[in-house]
Short mmCIF file of N, CA and C in Angstrom, two decimals:
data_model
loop_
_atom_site.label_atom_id
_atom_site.label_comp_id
_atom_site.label_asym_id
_atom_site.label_seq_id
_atom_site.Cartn_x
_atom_site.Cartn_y
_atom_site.Cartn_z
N UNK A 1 -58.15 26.82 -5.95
CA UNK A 1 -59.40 26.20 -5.53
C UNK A 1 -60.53 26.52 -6.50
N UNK A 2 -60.53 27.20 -7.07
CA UNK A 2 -61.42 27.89 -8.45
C UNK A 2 -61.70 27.20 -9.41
N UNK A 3 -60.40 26.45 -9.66
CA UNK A 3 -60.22 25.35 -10.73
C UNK A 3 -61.50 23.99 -10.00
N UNK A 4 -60.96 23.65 -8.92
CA UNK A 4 -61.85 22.80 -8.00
C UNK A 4 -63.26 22.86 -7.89
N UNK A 5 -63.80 23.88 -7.77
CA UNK A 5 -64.95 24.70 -7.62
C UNK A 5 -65.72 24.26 -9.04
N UNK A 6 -64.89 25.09 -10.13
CA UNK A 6 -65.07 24.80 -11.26
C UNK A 6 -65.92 23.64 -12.10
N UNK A 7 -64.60 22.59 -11.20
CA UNK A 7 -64.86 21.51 -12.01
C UNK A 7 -66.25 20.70 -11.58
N UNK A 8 -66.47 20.72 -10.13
CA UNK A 8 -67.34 20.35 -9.56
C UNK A 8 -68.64 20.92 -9.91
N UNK A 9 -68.56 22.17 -10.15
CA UNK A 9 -70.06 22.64 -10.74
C UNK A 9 -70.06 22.29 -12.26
N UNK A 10 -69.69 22.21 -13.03
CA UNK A 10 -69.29 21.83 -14.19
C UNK A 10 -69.88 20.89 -14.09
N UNK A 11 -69.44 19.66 -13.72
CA UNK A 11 -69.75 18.43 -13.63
C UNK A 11 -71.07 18.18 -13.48
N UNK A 12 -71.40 18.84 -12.17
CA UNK A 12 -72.82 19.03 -11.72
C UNK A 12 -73.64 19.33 -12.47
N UNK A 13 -73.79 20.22 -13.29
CA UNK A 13 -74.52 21.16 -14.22
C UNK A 13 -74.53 20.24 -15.67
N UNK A 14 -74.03 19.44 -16.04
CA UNK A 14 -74.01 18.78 -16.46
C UNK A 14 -74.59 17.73 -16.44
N UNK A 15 -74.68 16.88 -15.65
CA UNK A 15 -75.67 15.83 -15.13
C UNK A 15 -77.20 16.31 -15.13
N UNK A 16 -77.41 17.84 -14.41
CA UNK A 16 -78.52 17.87 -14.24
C UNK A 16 -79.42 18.63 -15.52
N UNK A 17 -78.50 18.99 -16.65
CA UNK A 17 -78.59 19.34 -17.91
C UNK A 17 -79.34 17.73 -18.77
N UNK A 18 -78.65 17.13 -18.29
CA UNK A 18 -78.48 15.73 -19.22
C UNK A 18 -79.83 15.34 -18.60
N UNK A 19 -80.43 14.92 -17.58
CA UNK A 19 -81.78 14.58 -17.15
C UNK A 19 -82.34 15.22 -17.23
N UNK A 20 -82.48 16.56 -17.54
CA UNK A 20 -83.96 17.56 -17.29
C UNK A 20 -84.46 17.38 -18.65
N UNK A 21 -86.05 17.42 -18.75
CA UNK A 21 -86.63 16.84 -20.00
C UNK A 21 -86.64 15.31 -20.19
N UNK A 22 -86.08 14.51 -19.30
CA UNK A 22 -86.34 13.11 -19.46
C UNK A 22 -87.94 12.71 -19.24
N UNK A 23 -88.49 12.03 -20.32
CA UNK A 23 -89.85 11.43 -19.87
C UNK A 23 -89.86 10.73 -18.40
N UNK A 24 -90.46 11.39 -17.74
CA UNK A 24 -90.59 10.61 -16.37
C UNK A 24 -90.86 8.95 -16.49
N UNK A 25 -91.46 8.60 -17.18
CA UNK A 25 -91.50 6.87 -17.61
C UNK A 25 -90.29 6.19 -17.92
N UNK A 26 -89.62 7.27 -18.30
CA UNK A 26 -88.17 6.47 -18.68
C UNK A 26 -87.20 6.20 -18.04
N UNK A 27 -87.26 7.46 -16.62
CA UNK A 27 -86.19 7.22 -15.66
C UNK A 27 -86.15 5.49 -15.08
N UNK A 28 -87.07 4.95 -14.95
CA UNK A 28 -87.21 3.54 -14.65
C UNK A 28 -87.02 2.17 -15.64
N UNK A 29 -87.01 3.08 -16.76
CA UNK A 29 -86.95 1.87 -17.81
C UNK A 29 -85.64 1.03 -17.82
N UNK A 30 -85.10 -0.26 -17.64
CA UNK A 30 -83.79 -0.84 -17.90
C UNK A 30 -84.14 -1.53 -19.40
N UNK A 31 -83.20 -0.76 -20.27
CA UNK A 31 -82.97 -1.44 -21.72
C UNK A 31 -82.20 -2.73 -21.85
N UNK A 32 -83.04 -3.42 -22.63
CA UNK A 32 -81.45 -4.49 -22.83
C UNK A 32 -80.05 -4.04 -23.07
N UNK A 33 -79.11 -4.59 -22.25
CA UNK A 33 -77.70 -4.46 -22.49
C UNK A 33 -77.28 -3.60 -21.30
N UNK A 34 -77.93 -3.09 -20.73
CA UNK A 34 -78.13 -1.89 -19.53
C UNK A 34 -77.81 -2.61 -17.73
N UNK A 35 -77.38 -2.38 -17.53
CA UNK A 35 -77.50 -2.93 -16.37
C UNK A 35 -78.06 -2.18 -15.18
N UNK A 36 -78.53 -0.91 -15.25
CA UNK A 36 -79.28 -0.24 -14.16
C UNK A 36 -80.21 0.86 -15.05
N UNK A 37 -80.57 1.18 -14.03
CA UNK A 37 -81.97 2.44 -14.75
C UNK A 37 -81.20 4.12 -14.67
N UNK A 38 -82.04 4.78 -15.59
CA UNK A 38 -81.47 6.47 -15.12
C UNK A 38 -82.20 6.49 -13.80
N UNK A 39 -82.74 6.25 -13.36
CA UNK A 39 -83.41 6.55 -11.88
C UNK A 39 -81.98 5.80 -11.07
N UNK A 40 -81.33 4.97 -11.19
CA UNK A 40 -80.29 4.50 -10.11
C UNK A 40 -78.87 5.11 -10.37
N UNK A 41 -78.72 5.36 -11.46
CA UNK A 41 -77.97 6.37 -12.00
C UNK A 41 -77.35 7.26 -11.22
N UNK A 42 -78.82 8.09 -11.70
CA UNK A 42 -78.80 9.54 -11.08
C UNK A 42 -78.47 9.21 -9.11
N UNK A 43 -78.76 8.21 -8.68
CA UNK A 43 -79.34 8.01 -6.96
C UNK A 43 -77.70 7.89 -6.72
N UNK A 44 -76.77 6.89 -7.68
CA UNK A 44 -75.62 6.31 -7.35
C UNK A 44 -74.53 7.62 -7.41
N UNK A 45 -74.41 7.90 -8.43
CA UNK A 45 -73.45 9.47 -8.56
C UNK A 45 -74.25 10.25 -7.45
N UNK A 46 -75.07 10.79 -7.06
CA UNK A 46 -75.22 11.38 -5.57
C UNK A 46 -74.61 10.36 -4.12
N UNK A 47 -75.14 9.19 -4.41
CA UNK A 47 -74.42 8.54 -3.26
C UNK A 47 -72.93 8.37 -3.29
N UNK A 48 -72.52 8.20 -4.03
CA UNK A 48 -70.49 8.17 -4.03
C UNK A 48 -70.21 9.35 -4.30
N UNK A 49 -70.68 10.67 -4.42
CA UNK A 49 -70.21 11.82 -4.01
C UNK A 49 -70.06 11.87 -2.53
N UNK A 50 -71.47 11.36 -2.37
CA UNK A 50 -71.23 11.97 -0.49
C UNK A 50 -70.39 10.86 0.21
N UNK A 51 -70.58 9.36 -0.29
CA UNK A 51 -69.52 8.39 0.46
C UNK A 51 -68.03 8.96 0.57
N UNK A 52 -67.31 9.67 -0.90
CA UNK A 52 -66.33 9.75 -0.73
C UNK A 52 -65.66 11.53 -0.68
N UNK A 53 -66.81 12.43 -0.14
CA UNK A 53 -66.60 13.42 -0.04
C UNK A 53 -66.99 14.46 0.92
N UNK A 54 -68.40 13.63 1.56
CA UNK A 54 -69.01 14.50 2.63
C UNK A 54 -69.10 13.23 3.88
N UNK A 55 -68.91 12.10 3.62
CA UNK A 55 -68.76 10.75 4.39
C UNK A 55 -69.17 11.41 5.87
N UNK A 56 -68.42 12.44 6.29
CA UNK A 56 -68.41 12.71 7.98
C UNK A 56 -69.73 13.62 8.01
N UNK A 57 -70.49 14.31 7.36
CA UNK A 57 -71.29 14.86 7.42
C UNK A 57 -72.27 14.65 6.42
N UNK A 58 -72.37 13.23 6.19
CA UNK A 58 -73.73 13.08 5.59
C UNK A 58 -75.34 13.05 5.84
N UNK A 59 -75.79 13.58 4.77
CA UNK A 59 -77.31 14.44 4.62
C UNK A 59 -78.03 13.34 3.83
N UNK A 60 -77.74 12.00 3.45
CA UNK A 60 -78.51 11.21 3.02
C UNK A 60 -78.80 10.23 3.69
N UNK A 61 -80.20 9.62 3.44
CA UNK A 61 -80.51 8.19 4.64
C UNK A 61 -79.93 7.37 4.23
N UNK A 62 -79.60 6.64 5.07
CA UNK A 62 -78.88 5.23 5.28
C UNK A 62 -79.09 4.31 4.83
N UNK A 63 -80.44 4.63 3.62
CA UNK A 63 -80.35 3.39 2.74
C UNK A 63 -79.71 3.43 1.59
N UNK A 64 -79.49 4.87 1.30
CA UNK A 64 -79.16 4.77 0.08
C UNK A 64 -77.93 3.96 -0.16
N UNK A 65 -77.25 3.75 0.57
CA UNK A 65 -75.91 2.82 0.10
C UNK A 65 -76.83 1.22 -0.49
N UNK A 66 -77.31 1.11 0.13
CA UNK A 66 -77.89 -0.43 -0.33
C UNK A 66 -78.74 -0.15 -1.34
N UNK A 67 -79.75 0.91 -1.82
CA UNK A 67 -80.27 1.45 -3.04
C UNK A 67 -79.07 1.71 -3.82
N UNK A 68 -78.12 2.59 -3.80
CA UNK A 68 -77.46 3.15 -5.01
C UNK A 68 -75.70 2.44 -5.03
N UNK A 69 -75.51 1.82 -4.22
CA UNK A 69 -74.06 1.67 -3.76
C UNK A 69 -73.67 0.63 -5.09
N UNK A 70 -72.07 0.69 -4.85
CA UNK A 70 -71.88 -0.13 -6.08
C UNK A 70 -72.33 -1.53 -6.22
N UNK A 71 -71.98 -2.02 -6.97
CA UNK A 71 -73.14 -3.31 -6.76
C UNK A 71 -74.99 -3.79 -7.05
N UNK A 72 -75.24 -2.26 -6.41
CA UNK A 72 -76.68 -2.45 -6.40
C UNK A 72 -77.36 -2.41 -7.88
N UNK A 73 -79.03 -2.77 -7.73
CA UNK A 73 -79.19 -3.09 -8.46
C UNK A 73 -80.88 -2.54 -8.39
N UNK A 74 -81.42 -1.71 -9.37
CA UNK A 74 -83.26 -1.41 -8.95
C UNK A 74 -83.70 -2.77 -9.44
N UNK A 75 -83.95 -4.12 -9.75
CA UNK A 75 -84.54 -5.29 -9.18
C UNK A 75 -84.45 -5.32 -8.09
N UNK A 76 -83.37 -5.02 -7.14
CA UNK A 76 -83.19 -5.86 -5.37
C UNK A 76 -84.06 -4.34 -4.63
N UNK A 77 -84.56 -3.70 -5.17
CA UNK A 77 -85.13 -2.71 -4.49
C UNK A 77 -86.28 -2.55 -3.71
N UNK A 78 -86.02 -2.41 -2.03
CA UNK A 78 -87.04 -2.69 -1.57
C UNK A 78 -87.24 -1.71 -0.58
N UNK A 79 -88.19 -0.97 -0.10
CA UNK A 79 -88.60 -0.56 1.18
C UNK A 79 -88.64 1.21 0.11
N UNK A 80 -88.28 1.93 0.96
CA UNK A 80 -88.56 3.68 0.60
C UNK A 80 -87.40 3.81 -0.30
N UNK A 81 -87.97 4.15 -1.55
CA UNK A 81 -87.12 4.55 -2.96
C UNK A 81 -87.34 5.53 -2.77
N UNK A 82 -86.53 7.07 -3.22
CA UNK A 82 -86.50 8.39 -3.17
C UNK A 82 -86.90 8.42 -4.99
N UNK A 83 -88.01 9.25 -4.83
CA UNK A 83 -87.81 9.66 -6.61
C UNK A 83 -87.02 10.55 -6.90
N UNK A 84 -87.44 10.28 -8.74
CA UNK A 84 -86.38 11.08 -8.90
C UNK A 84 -85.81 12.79 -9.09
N UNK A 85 -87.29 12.96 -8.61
CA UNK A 85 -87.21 14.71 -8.23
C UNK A 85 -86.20 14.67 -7.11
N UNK A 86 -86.79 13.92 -5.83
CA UNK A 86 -86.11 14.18 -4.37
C UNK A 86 -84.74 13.89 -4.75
N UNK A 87 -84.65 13.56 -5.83
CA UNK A 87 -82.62 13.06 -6.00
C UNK A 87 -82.29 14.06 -6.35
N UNK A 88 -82.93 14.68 -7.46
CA UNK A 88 -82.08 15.89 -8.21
C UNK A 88 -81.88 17.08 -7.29
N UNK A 89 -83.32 17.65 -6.43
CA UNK A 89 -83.32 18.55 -4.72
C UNK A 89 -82.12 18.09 -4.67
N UNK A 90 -81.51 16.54 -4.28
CA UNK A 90 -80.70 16.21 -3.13
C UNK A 90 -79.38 16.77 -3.98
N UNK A 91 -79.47 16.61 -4.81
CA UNK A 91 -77.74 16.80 -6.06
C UNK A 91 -77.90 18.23 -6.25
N UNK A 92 -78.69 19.04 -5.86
CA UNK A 92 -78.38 20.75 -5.90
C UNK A 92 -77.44 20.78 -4.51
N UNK A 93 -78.45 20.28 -3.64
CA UNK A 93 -78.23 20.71 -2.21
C UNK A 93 -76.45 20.38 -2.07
N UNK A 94 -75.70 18.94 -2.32
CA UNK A 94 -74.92 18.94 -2.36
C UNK A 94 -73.99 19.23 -2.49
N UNK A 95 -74.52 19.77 -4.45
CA UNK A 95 -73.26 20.63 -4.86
C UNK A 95 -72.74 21.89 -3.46
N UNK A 96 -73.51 22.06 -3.29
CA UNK A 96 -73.22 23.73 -2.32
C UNK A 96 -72.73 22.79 -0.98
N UNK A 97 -73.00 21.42 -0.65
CA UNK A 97 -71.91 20.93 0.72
C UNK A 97 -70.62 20.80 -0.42
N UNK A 98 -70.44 20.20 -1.45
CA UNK A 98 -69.54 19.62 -1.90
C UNK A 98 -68.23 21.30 -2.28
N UNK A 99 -69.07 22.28 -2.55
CA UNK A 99 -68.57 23.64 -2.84
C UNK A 99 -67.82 24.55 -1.80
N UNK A 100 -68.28 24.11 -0.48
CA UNK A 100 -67.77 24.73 0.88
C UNK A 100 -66.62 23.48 1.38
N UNK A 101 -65.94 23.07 0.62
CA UNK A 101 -65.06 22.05 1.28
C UNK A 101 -63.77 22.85 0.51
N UNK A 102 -63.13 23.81 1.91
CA UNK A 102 -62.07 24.39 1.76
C UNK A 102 -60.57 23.95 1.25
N UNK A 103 -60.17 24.91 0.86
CA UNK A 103 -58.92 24.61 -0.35
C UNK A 103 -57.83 23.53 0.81
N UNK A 104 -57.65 24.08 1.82
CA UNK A 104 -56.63 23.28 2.66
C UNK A 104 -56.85 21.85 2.98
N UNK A 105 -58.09 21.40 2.93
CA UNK A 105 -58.12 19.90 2.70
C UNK A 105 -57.99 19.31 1.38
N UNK A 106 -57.57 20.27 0.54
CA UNK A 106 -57.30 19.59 -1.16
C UNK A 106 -55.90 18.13 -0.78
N UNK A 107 -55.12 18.84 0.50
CA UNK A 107 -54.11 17.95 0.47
C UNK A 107 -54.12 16.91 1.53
N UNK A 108 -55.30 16.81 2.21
CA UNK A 108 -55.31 16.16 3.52
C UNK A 108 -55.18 14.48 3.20
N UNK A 109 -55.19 13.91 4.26
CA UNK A 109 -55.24 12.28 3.88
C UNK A 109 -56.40 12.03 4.21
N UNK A 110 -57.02 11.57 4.15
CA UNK A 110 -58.69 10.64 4.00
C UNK A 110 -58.28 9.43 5.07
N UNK A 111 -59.27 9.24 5.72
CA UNK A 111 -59.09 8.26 6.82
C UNK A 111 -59.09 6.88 6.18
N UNK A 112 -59.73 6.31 4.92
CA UNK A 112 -59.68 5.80 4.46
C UNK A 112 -59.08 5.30 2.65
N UNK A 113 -58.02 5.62 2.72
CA UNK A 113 -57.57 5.04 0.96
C UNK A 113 -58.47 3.77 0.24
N UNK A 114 -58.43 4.70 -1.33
CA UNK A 114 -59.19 3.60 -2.34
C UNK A 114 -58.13 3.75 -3.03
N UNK A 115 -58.76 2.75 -4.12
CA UNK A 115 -57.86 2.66 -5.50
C UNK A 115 -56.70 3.60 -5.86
N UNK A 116 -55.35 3.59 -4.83
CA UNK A 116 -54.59 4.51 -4.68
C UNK A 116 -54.62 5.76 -4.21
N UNK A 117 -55.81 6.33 -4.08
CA UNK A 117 -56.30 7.61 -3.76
C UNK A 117 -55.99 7.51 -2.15
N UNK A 118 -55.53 8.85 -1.73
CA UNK A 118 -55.59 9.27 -0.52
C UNK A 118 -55.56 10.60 0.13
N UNK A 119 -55.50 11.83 -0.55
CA UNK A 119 -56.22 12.74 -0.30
C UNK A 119 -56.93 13.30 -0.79
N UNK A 120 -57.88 14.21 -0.09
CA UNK A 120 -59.48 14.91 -0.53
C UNK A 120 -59.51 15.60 -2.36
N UNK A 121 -58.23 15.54 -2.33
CA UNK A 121 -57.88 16.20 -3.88
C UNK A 121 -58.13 15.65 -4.55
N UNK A 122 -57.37 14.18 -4.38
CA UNK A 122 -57.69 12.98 -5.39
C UNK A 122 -58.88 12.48 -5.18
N UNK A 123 -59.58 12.06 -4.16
CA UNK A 123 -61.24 11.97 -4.25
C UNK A 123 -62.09 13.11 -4.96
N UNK A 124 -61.90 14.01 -5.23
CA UNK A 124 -62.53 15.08 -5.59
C UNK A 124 -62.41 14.80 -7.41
N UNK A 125 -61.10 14.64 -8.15
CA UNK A 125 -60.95 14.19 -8.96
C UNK A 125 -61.28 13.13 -9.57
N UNK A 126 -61.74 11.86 -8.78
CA UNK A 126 -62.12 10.42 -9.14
C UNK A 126 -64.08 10.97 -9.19
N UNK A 127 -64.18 11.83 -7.98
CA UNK A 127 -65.75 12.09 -7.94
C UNK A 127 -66.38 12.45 -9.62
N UNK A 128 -65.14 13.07 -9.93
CA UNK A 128 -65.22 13.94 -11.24
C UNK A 128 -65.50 13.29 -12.26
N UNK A 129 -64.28 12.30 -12.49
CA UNK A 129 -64.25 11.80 -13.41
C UNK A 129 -65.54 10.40 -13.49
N UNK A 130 -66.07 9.82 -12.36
CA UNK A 130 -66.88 8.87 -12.26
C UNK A 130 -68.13 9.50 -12.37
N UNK A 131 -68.65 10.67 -12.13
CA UNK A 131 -69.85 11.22 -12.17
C UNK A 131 -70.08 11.45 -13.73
N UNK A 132 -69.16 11.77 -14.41
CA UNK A 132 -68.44 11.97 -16.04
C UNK A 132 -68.75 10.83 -16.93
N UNK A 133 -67.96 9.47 -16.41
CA UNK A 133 -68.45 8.30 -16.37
C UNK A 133 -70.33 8.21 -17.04
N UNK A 134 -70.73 8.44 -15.77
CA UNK A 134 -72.19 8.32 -15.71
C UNK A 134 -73.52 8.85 -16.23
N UNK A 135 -72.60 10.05 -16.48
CA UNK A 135 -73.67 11.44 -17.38
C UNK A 135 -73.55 10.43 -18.95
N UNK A 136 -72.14 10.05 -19.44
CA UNK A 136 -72.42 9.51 -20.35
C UNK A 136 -73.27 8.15 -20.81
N UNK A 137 -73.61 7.45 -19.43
CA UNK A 137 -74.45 5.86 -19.64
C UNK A 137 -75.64 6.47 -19.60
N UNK A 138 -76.13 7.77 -18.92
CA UNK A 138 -77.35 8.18 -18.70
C UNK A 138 -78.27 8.82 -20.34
N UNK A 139 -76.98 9.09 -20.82
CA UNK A 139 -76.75 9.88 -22.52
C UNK A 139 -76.98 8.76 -23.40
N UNK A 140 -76.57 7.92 -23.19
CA UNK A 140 -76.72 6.56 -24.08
C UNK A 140 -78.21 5.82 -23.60
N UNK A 141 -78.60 5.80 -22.25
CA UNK A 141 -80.19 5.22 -22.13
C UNK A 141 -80.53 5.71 -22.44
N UNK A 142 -80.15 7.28 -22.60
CA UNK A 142 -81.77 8.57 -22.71
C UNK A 142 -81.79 7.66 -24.25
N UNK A 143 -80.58 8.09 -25.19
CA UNK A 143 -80.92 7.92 -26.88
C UNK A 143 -81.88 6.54 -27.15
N UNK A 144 -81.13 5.71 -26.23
CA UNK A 144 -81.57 4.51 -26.73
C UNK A 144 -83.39 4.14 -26.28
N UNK A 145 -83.33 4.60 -25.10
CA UNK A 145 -84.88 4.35 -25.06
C UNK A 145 -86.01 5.23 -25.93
N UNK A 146 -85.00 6.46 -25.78
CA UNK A 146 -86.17 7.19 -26.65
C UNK A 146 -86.49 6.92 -27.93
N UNK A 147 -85.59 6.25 -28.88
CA UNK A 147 -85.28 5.47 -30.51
C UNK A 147 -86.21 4.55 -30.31
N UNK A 148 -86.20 3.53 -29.04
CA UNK A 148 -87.28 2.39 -28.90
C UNK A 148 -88.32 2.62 -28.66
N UNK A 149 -89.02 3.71 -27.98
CA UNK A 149 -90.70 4.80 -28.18
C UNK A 149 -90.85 5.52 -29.19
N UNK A 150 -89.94 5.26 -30.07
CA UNK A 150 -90.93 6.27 -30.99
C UNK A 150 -91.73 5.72 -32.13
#
């Protein structure tokens, strides 16, 4: 479970490495070629952590699926946006729900199967690798917007 632990803070620490020092102006900026902002980014990798990991005990409002869910989009954005301080709070807080999810459900089945996945192990691994995913599009807006301000 160490390895698990591991990877998850890893991951974590990472993301929140990769945004700290972002010009606050920029979290909102969508570049050409881009299809979402680091502000939805950052909102979406917190929301499909908890969809597919804390689902039964979720700590986020109920909009965020329609703010950050796949699909979405910051044009269709309407009503209470969380900034992007209250996201990053929310992606500490997590890590430590996502950290107390004991070794014996590594093998459980998930009430619901995705893309072949069906236990907490393999969600934990897809969390990984998609949050991974994302640190790197967030790595590529940071460069690219910041090349276009200067």
């Amino acid at each position: 479970m160490n390895y698990v632990k591991n990877q998850l803070t890893a991951m974590r620490s990472n993301l929140l490495k990769e945004i700290e020092g972002i010009d606050p102006e920029f979290m909102d900026v969508q570049p050409e070629g881009f299809n979402n902002t680091i502000h939805w980014h950052i909102g979406h990798v917190l929301t499909a952590a908890e969809k597919f990991l804390l689902n039964s005990s979720s700590n986020l409002p109920e909009n965020y699926g329609q703010l950050f869910g796949y699909g979405s989009k910051p044009a269709d954005w309407t009503g209470d946006v969380p900034t992007v301080e209250v996201l990053k709070q929310q992606l500490h807080e997590q890590l430590d729900r996502l950290l107390e999810i004991p070794e014996e459900r590594l093998t459980e089945k998930t009430a619901q199967p995705f893309n072949g996945m069906e236990t907490v192990g393999e969600f934990i691994n897809f969390v990984v690798l998609h949050e991974t995913n994302h640190i790197g599009q967030i790595h590529a807006m940071k460069l690219f917007i910041e090349s276009n301000n200067n």
